[in-house]
Tab-separated table of C-alpha atoms in Angstrom:
chain	number	residue	atom	x	y	z
I	1	UNK	CA	106.161	110.669	4.283
I	2	UNK	CA	102.680	108.472	3.569
I	3	UNK	CA	99.753	109.378	2.141
I	4	UNK	CA	96.898	109.130	4.161
I	5	UNK	CA	93.412	107.976	2.977
I	6	UNK	CA	90.452	108.041	5.282
I	7	UNK	CA	87.594	105.161	4.055
I	8	UNK	CA	88.406	101.891	2.655
I	9	UNK	CA	85.671	101.947	-0.051
I	10	UNK	CA	85.834	101.911	-3.863
I	11	UNK	CA	87.131	105.265	-4.135
I	12	UNK	CA	89.808	105.163	-1.103
I	13	UNK	CA	90.951	101.599	-2.630
I	14	UNK	CA	91.192	103.115	-5.914
I	15	UNK	CA	93.323	106.051	-5.031
I	16	UNK	CA	95.285	103.845	-2.798
I	17	UNK	CA	96.307	101.358	-5.731
I	18	UNK	CA	97.257	103.978	-8.163
I	19	UNK	CA	99.428	105.994	-5.341
I	20	UNK	CA	101.231	102.919	-4.528
I	21	UNK	CA	101.780	101.906	-8.148
I	22	UNK	CA	104.134	104.875	-8.601
I	23	UNK	CA	105.756	103.943	-5.712
I	24	UNK	CA	103.814	105.889	-2.899
I	25	UNK	CA	103.841	105.070	0.797
I	26	UNK	CA	100.039	104.777	1.411
I	27	UNK	CA	97.934	104.283	4.868
I	28	UNK	CA	94.113	103.695	4.540
I	29	UNK	CA	92.382	104.209	7.887
I	30	UNK	CA	88.945	102.744	7.950
I	31	UNK	CA	86.466	103.313	10.902
I	32	UNK	CA	85.108	99.762	10.672
I	33	UNK	CA	86.622	96.572	11.313
I	34	UNK	CA	87.156	95.255	7.683
I	35	UNK	CA	86.762	96.277	3.832
I	36	UNK	CA	83.021	96.331	2.768
I	37	UNK	CA	81.840	96.264	6.066
I	38	UNK	CA	79.855	99.036	5.246
I	39	UNK	CA	77.287	97.267	3.024
I	40	UNK	CA	75.841	93.584	3.107
I	41	UNK	CA	76.968	91.349	0.430
I	42	UNK	CA	74.604	92.260	-2.679
I	43	UNK	CA	74.942	93.080	-6.399
I	44	UNK	CA	75.005	96.243	-7.647
I	45	UNK	CA	75.102	97.329	-11.397
I	46	UNK	CA	78.259	98.998	-12.803
I	47	UNK	CA	77.635	100.990	-16.104
I	48	UNK	CA	79.528	102.229	-18.908
I	49	UNK	CA	81.692	99.042	-19.108
I	50	UNK	CA	80.606	98.451	-22.928
I	51	UNK	CA	80.345	94.437	-22.084
I	52	UNK	CA	83.745	94.454	-21.042
I	53	UNK	CA	84.031	94.832	-17.212
I	54	UNK	CA	87.930	93.778	-16.900
I	55	UNK	CA	88.957	96.343	-19.818
I	56	UNK	CA	86.959	99.326	-17.656
I	57	UNK	CA	88.571	98.453	-14.615
I	58	UNK	CA	92.063	98.191	-15.952
I	59	UNK	CA	91.704	101.558	-17.482
I	60	UNK	CA	91.794	102.897	-14.215
I	61	UNK	CA	94.924	100.527	-13.104
I	62	UNK	CA	92.486	97.767	-11.457
I	63	UNK	CA	93.142	94.345	-12.008
I	64	UNK	CA	91.197	92.233	-9.478
I	65	UNK	CA	89.437	89.171	-9.427
I	66	UNK	CA	85.620	89.670	-8.071
I	67	UNK	CA	82.152	87.887	-8.423
I	68	UNK	CA	79.862	89.554	-11.211
I	69	UNK	CA	76.709	88.698	-12.673
I	70	UNK	CA	76.373	89.675	-16.275
I	71	UNK	CA	72.592	89.983	-17.507
I	72	UNK	CA	72.023	89.791	-20.786
I	73	UNK	CA	68.178	89.900	-21.034
I	74	UNK	CA	65.432	92.182	-19.734
I	75	UNK	CA	61.743	92.499	-18.952
I	76	UNK	CA	60.994	96.083	-19.602
I	77	UNK	CA	57.948	97.525	-17.654
I	78	UNK	CA	56.425	101.058	-17.978
I	79	UNK	CA	53.089	102.098	-16.411
I	80	UNK	CA	51.241	100.552	-19.213
I	81	UNK	CA	53.160	97.634	-20.853
I	82	UNK	CA	55.272	94.659	-19.790
I	83	UNK	CA	57.779	93.879	-22.279
I	84	UNK	CA	58.766	90.212	-21.425
I	85	UNK	CA	61.402	89.186	-23.868
I	86	UNK	CA	64.227	91.546	-24.557
I	87	UNK	CA	67.929	91.021	-25.351
I	88	UNK	CA	70.286	93.480	-24.333
I	89	UNK	CA	73.058	94.488	-26.786
I	90	UNK	CA	75.243	95.418	-23.861
I	91	UNK	CA	75.224	93.237	-20.579
I	92	UNK	CA	74.514	95.050	-17.737
I	93	UNK	CA	77.113	94.102	-15.142
I	94	UNK	CA	75.903	93.577	-11.456
I	95	UNK	CA	78.966	92.956	-9.547
I	96	UNK	CA	79.179	91.857	-5.671
I	97	UNK	CA	79.603	94.203	-2.862
I	98	UNK	CA	80.642	93.440	0.525
I	99	UNK	CA	81.934	90.293	1.789
I	100	UNK	CA	84.208	87.647	0.023
I	101	UNK	CA	84.763	88.119	-3.872
I	102	UNK	CA	83.216	91.335	-3.803
I	103	UNK	CA	84.604	94.024	-5.777
I	104	UNK	CA	86.015	95.746	-2.440
I	105	UNK	CA	87.510	92.676	-1.623
I	106	UNK	CA	89.451	92.466	-4.641
I	107	UNK	CA	90.521	95.816	-4.735
I	108	UNK	CA	91.777	95.440	-0.907
I	109	UNK	CA	93.678	92.326	-2.206
I	110	UNK	CA	95.528	94.327	-4.768
I	111	UNK	CA	96.134	97.177	-2.606
I	112	UNK	CA	97.899	95.088	-0.162
I	113	UNK	CA	100.043	92.997	-2.638
I	114	UNK	CA	101.259	96.490	-3.426
I	115	UNK	CA	102.261	97.333	0.266
I	116	UNK	CA	99.425	99.705	1.098
I	117	UNK	CA	98.872	99.793	4.723
I	118	UNK	CA	95.523	99.565	6.570
I	119	UNK	CA	94.561	100.747	10.028
I	120	UNK	CA	90.722	99.308	10.780
I	121	UNK	CA	88.569	100.657	13.531
I	122	UNK	CA	90.278	104.069	13.581
I	123	UNK	CA	88.543	107.455	14.670
I	124	UNK	CA	90.983	109.847	12.214
I	125	UNK	CA	88.807	112.601	11.147
I	126	UNK	CA	91.074	114.346	8.355
I	127	UNK	CA	93.196	112.859	5.600
I	128	UNK	CA	95.039	113.884	2.508
I	129	UNK	CA	92.148	112.083	0.596
I	130	UNK	CA	88.608	111.907	1.972
I	131	UNK	CA	86.629	108.850	0.919
I	132	UNK	CA	84.417	108.844	3.724
I	133	UNK	CA	81.255	108.139	1.761
I	134	UNK	CA	77.564	109.699	1.625
I	135	UNK	CA	76.815	112.454	4.056
I	136	UNK	CA	73.279	113.343	2.448
I	137	UNK	CA	69.935	111.407	1.704
I	138	UNK	CA	68.687	112.453	-1.778
I	139	UNK	CA	67.826	109.031	-2.818
I	140	UNK	CA	67.053	105.598	-1.148
I	141	UNK	CA	66.200	102.094	-2.022
I	142	UNK	CA	64.176	99.477	-0.050
I	143	UNK	CA	64.321	95.735	-1.013
I	144	UNK	CA	64.463	91.884	0.007
I	145	UNK	CA	65.364	88.640	-1.255
I	146	UNK	CA	63.300	85.860	-1.837
I	147	UNK	CA	63.881	82.109	-2.499
I	148	UNK	CA	61.411	79.206	-4.224
I	149	UNK	CA	60.946	81.552	-7.209
I	150	UNK	CA	61.263	80.650	-10.903
I	151	UNK	CA	63.287	83.272	-12.152
I	152	UNK	CA	65.734	83.214	-15.452
I	153	UNK	CA	69.270	83.799	-14.172
I	154	UNK	CA	69.983	86.152	-17.001
I	155	UNK	CA	67.374	88.397	-16.687
I	156	UNK	CA	67.042	92.171	-15.291
I	157	UNK	CA	63.574	93.283	-14.889
I	158	UNK	CA	63.191	96.798	-14.831
I	159	UNK	CA	60.317	98.777	-14.046
I	160	UNK	CA	59.238	102.457	-14.087
I	161	UNK	CA	55.859	103.258	-12.372
I	162	UNK	CA	55.539	106.704	-10.644
I	163	UNK	CA	52.499	105.094	-8.645
I	164	UNK	CA	55.545	103.155	-6.815
I	165	UNK	CA	58.817	104.704	-7.615
I	166	UNK	CA	58.113	108.533	-8.119
I	167	UNK	CA	59.225	110.457	-10.100
I	168	UNK	CA	60.476	108.544	-12.740
I	169	UNK	CA	62.558	106.125	-10.491
I	170	UNK	CA	62.205	102.279	-10.796
I	171	UNK	CA	61.930	99.012	-9.376
I	172	UNK	CA	64.099	96.236	-10.526
I	173	UNK	CA	64.527	92.820	-9.924
I	174	UNK	CA	67.615	90.526	-10.432
I	175	UNK	CA	68.461	87.176	-10.036
I	176	UNK	CA	70.579	86.225	-6.761
I	177	UNK	CA	73.238	83.380	-6.120
I	178	UNK	CA	71.784	80.225	-4.739
I	179	UNK	CA	68.959	80.386	-6.758
I	180	UNK	CA	67.621	83.366	-5.019
I	181	UNK	CA	65.802	86.499	-6.225
I	182	UNK	CA	66.524	90.140	-5.411
I	183	UNK	CA	63.563	92.799	-5.856
I	184	UNK	CA	64.696	96.432	-5.100
I	185	UNK	CA	62.500	99.776	-5.053
I	186	UNK	CA	64.276	102.749	-5.697
I	187	UNK	CA	62.966	106.656	-4.870
I	188	UNK	CA	64.619	110.263	-4.218
I	189	UNK	CA	63.300	113.079	-2.113
I	190	UNK	CA	60.753	114.061	-1.159
I	191	UNK	CA	59.582	110.596	-1.539
I	192	UNK	CA	62.275	108.463	0.579
I	193	UNK	CA	60.251	107.894	3.411
I	194	UNK	CA	57.469	106.012	1.612
I	195	UNK	CA	60.229	103.810	-0.450
I	196	UNK	CA	59.133	100.718	1.698
I	197	UNK	CA	55.529	101.406	1.660
I	198	UNK	CA	55.425	101.766	-1.989
I	199	UNK	CA	57.786	98.593	-2.382
I	200	UNK	CA	54.872	96.576	-0.757
I	201	UNK	CA	52.284	98.443	-2.423
I	202	UNK	CA	53.770	97.327	-6.151
I	203	UNK	CA	54.362	94.006	-5.091
I	204	UNK	CA	50.710	93.634	-4.174
I	205	UNK	CA	49.344	95.724	-7.327
I	206	UNK	CA	51.528	95.344	-10.090
I	207	UNK	CA	50.458	91.675	-11.656
I	208	UNK	CA	54.028	90.696	-13.064
I	209	UNK	CA	55.407	91.193	-9.297
I	210	UNK	CA	52.195	89.257	-7.753
I	211	UNK	CA	52.864	86.735	-10.041
I	212	UNK	CA	56.201	86.251	-9.312
I	213	UNK	CA	56.356	86.928	-5.642
I	214	UNK	CA	52.685	85.718	-4.727
I	215	UNK	CA	52.478	85.551	-1.041
I	216	UNK	CA	56.183	84.275	-0.130
I	217	UNK	CA	57.770	85.738	2.809
I	218	UNK	CA	61.586	87.640	1.997
I	219	UNK	CA	64.354	85.623	3.331
I	220	UNK	CA	66.010	88.849	4.190
I	221	UNK	CA	65.257	92.705	3.720
I	222	UNK	CA	67.722	95.938	3.455
I	223	UNK	CA	67.712	99.450	2.743
I	224	UNK	CA	70.410	102.318	1.924
I	225	UNK	CA	70.554	105.544	0.649
I	226	UNK	CA	72.925	107.768	-1.238
I	227	UNK	CA	73.715	111.515	-1.800
I	228	UNK	CA	74.430	113.321	-4.804
I	229	UNK	CA	75.792	116.924	-4.934
I	230	UNK	CA	78.274	118.211	-7.416
I	231	UNK	CA	80.294	120.950	-5.309
I	232	UNK	CA	81.867	123.722	-6.964
I	233	UNK	CA	85.403	122.397	-5.526
I	234	UNK	CA	86.203	118.861	-4.237
I	235	UNK	CA	89.247	120.446	-2.382
I	236	UNK	CA	88.786	121.925	0.921
I	237	UNK	CA	91.902	123.012	3.346
I	238	UNK	CA	94.118	120.876	0.639
I	239	UNK	CA	91.949	117.617	1.210
I	240	UNK	CA	90.957	115.756	-1.774
I	241	UNK	CA	87.052	114.502	-1.752
I	242	UNK	CA	86.361	111.633	-4.070
I	243	UNK	CA	83.384	109.453	-4.325
I	244	UNK	CA	80.301	110.170	-2.243
I	245	UNK	CA	82.380	112.256	0.202
I	246	UNK	CA	82.512	114.755	-2.652
I	247	UNK	CA	78.960	114.175	-3.786
I	248	UNK	CA	79.704	112.006	-6.628
I	249	UNK	CA	76.535	110.327	-7.827
I	250	UNK	CA	74.265	109.566	-10.579
I	251	UNK	CA	71.150	111.619	-9.729
I	252	UNK	CA	69.241	110.064	-12.611
I	253	UNK	CA	69.433	106.551	-11.358
I	254	UNK	CA	71.887	106.283	-8.369
I	255	UNK	CA	74.294	104.560	-10.049
I	256	UNK	CA	77.343	105.741	-8.228
I	257	UNK	CA	80.217	102.954	-8.745
I	258	UNK	CA	81.576	104.675	-11.803
I	259	UNK	CA	82.072	108.114	-10.035
I	260	UNK	CA	83.567	106.344	-7.291
I	261	UNK	CA	86.278	104.403	-9.138
I	262	UNK	CA	86.972	107.260	-11.582
I	263	UNK	CA	87.347	110.006	-8.950
I	264	UNK	CA	89.521	107.905	-6.829
I	265	UNK	CA	91.692	107.394	-9.931
I	266	UNK	CA	91.566	111.320	-10.437
I	267	UNK	CA	92.759	112.112	-7.049
I	268	UNK	CA	95.583	109.896	-7.591
I	269	UNK	CA	96.540	111.564	-10.606
I	270	UNK	CA	96.403	114.857	-9.038
I	271	UNK	CA	98.857	113.951	-6.581
I	272	UNK	CA	101.352	112.134	-8.535
I	273	UNK	CA	101.433	114.711	-11.192
I	274	UNK	CA	100.849	117.907	-8.926
I	275	UNK	CA	97.890	118.864	-11.040
I	276	UNK	CA	94.358	120.658	-10.095
I	277	UNK	CA	92.036	117.988	-8.595
I	278	UNK	CA	89.209	120.297	-9.670
I	279	UNK	CA	90.275	120.889	-13.243
I	280	UNK	CA	90.885	117.114	-13.309
I	281	UNK	CA	87.381	116.230	-12.026
I	282	UNK	CA	85.264	118.648	-13.706
I	283	UNK	CA	86.775	117.754	-17.184
I	284	UNK	CA	86.513	114.097	-16.932
I	285	UNK	CA	82.885	114.082	-15.661
I	286	UNK	CA	81.347	117.035	-17.515
I	287	UNK	CA	79.530	115.120	-20.157
I	288	UNK	CA	78.485	112.186	-17.718
I	289	UNK	CA	77.258	115.019	-15.043
I	290	UNK	CA	75.202	116.709	-17.850
I	291	UNK	CA	73.916	113.662	-19.176
I	292	UNK	CA	72.754	113.014	-15.640
I	293	UNK	CA	71.366	115.871	-14.829
I	294	UNK	CA	69.496	116.730	-18.028
I	295	UNK	CA	67.748	112.919	-17.875
I	296	UNK	CA	66.826	113.812	-14.057
I	297	UNK	CA	64.883	116.798	-15.252
I	298	UNK	CA	62.955	115.044	-17.686
I	299	UNK	CA	62.057	112.732	-15.337
I	300	UNK	CA	61.120	114.827	-12.722
I	301	UNK	CA	58.958	116.797	-15.377
I	302	UNK	CA	57.491	113.997	-17.007
I	303	UNK	CA	57.900	111.155	-14.871
I	304	UNK	CA	56.898	107.362	-16.260
I	305	UNK	CA	55.731	108.957	-19.396
I	306	UNK	CA	59.437	109.572	-20.532
I	307	UNK	CA	59.992	105.837	-20.418
I	308	UNK	CA	56.827	105.287	-21.856
I	309	UNK	CA	57.915	107.209	-24.719
I	310	UNK	CA	61.499	105.946	-24.842
I	311	UNK	CA	60.563	102.453	-25.012
I	312	UNK	CA	57.505	102.846	-27.317
I	313	UNK	CA	59.123	101.220	-30.561
I	314	UNK	CA	60.268	98.244	-28.351
I	315	UNK	CA	58.345	94.819	-28.510
I	316	UNK	CA	58.952	91.360	-27.726
I	317	UNK	CA	61.658	89.614	-29.313
I	318	UNK	CA	63.839	93.037	-29.599
I	319	UNK	CA	67.460	93.326	-29.249
I	320	UNK	CA	68.055	96.856	-27.763
I	321	UNK	CA	70.369	99.093	-25.724
I	322	UNK	CA	68.062	100.443	-23.044
I	323	UNK	CA	70.846	103.159	-22.214
I	324	UNK	CA	70.942	104.877	-25.622
I	325	UNK	CA	67.638	106.755	-25.120
I	326	UNK	CA	68.984	110.302	-25.904
I	327	UNK	CA	67.811	112.545	-28.176
I	328	UNK	CA	70.115	113.578	-31.092
I	329	UNK	CA	71.044	116.093	-33.348
I	330	UNK	CA	70.996	119.821	-32.749
I	331	UNK	CA	67.677	120.096	-31.421
I	332	UNK	CA	68.461	117.036	-29.175
I	333	UNK	CA	71.773	118.947	-27.917
I	334	UNK	CA	69.552	122.174	-27.246
I	335	UNK	CA	67.333	120.183	-25.205
I	336	UNK	CA	69.727	118.415	-23.408
I	337	UNK	CA	71.449	121.875	-22.447
I	338	UNK	CA	68.628	123.549	-21.513
I	339	UNK	CA	67.159	120.550	-19.275
I	340	UNK	CA	70.423	120.406	-17.594
I	341	UNK	CA	70.354	123.930	-16.568
I	342	UNK	CA	66.711	123.811	-15.329
I	343	UNK	CA	67.847	121.178	-13.289
I	344	UNK	CA	70.583	122.990	-11.535
I	345	UNK	CA	67.965	125.589	-11.052
I	346	UNK	CA	65.403	123.289	-9.748
I	347	UNK	CA	68.121	122.024	-7.235
I	348	UNK	CA	69.090	125.278	-6.214
I	349	UNK	CA	65.710	126.164	-5.477
I	350	UNK	CA	64.535	123.152	-3.698
I	351	UNK	CA	67.533	121.148	-2.827
I	352	UNK	CA	66.284	118.311	-4.227
I	353	UNK	CA	67.307	116.657	-7.656
């Protein structure tokens, strides 16, 4: 009997591949007409690769071809500083999402080669594995693509300024294929409805952005939202929920691809080895979830001042790892545990991260 998966996104495709590798018959149902049709073609950051994206993917049995942009330089902007020349010790991999040569397209090709069957434009409501994507809005992004802008093709501009991305969220700029530039602003609740307005406010008021974009009109604009919720159980009526269908998302910065890929793998392992899926994902994600939530509480409490402090010793010409700003030692461990618990309490009280 075939294992049915509802949703042909990153998590559903990863689960399908891992089941098929062990000889399982798999059918993936997708309500849209093709894989990756849920998103416009764009590039998003894939974390935790340590500069070896192929090795990271292979650890989840994913061997595929897709287009990515490893960015090795950064411009770091706090409310009060623009640090314009920083080399990253670990490149940030921005991978293509949607369309040909995307991460979804590569996974689809691998799955098809393994014999996974696909049924598109279907309205199935339930399946053994639920990979149906987001169902709530905790964070949002608004952005635009510009042409005719002189911007380096290896650089990531990363800005924390609560006047435009409150509390502790961010705006970023990356190169885009064809000599284009992408600018995106990110916010979380309760500021989601203001994301677009704050985007254009930043382009007008923040000098480094005004100098970069000037009076140019965007070639195209886009927006999206994400939902983050770590449930007590991701198993309902013997159905395994993965990716954003389960609420697996980074509430600190909105990077959810790692959670999608890894939860898809874990769901497949739960079926293959007849193990408890809840036990698997809780054990696997525990450290990362705690890290995401403690940092979200720090940003909620201190806003862009937290980044100002974290980047205080970085200057032009430095080489640094912008992801390694965590406190260390027993004091750091106590602080992280306290902030993690306070963030859970805050979410229970307000419903927001």
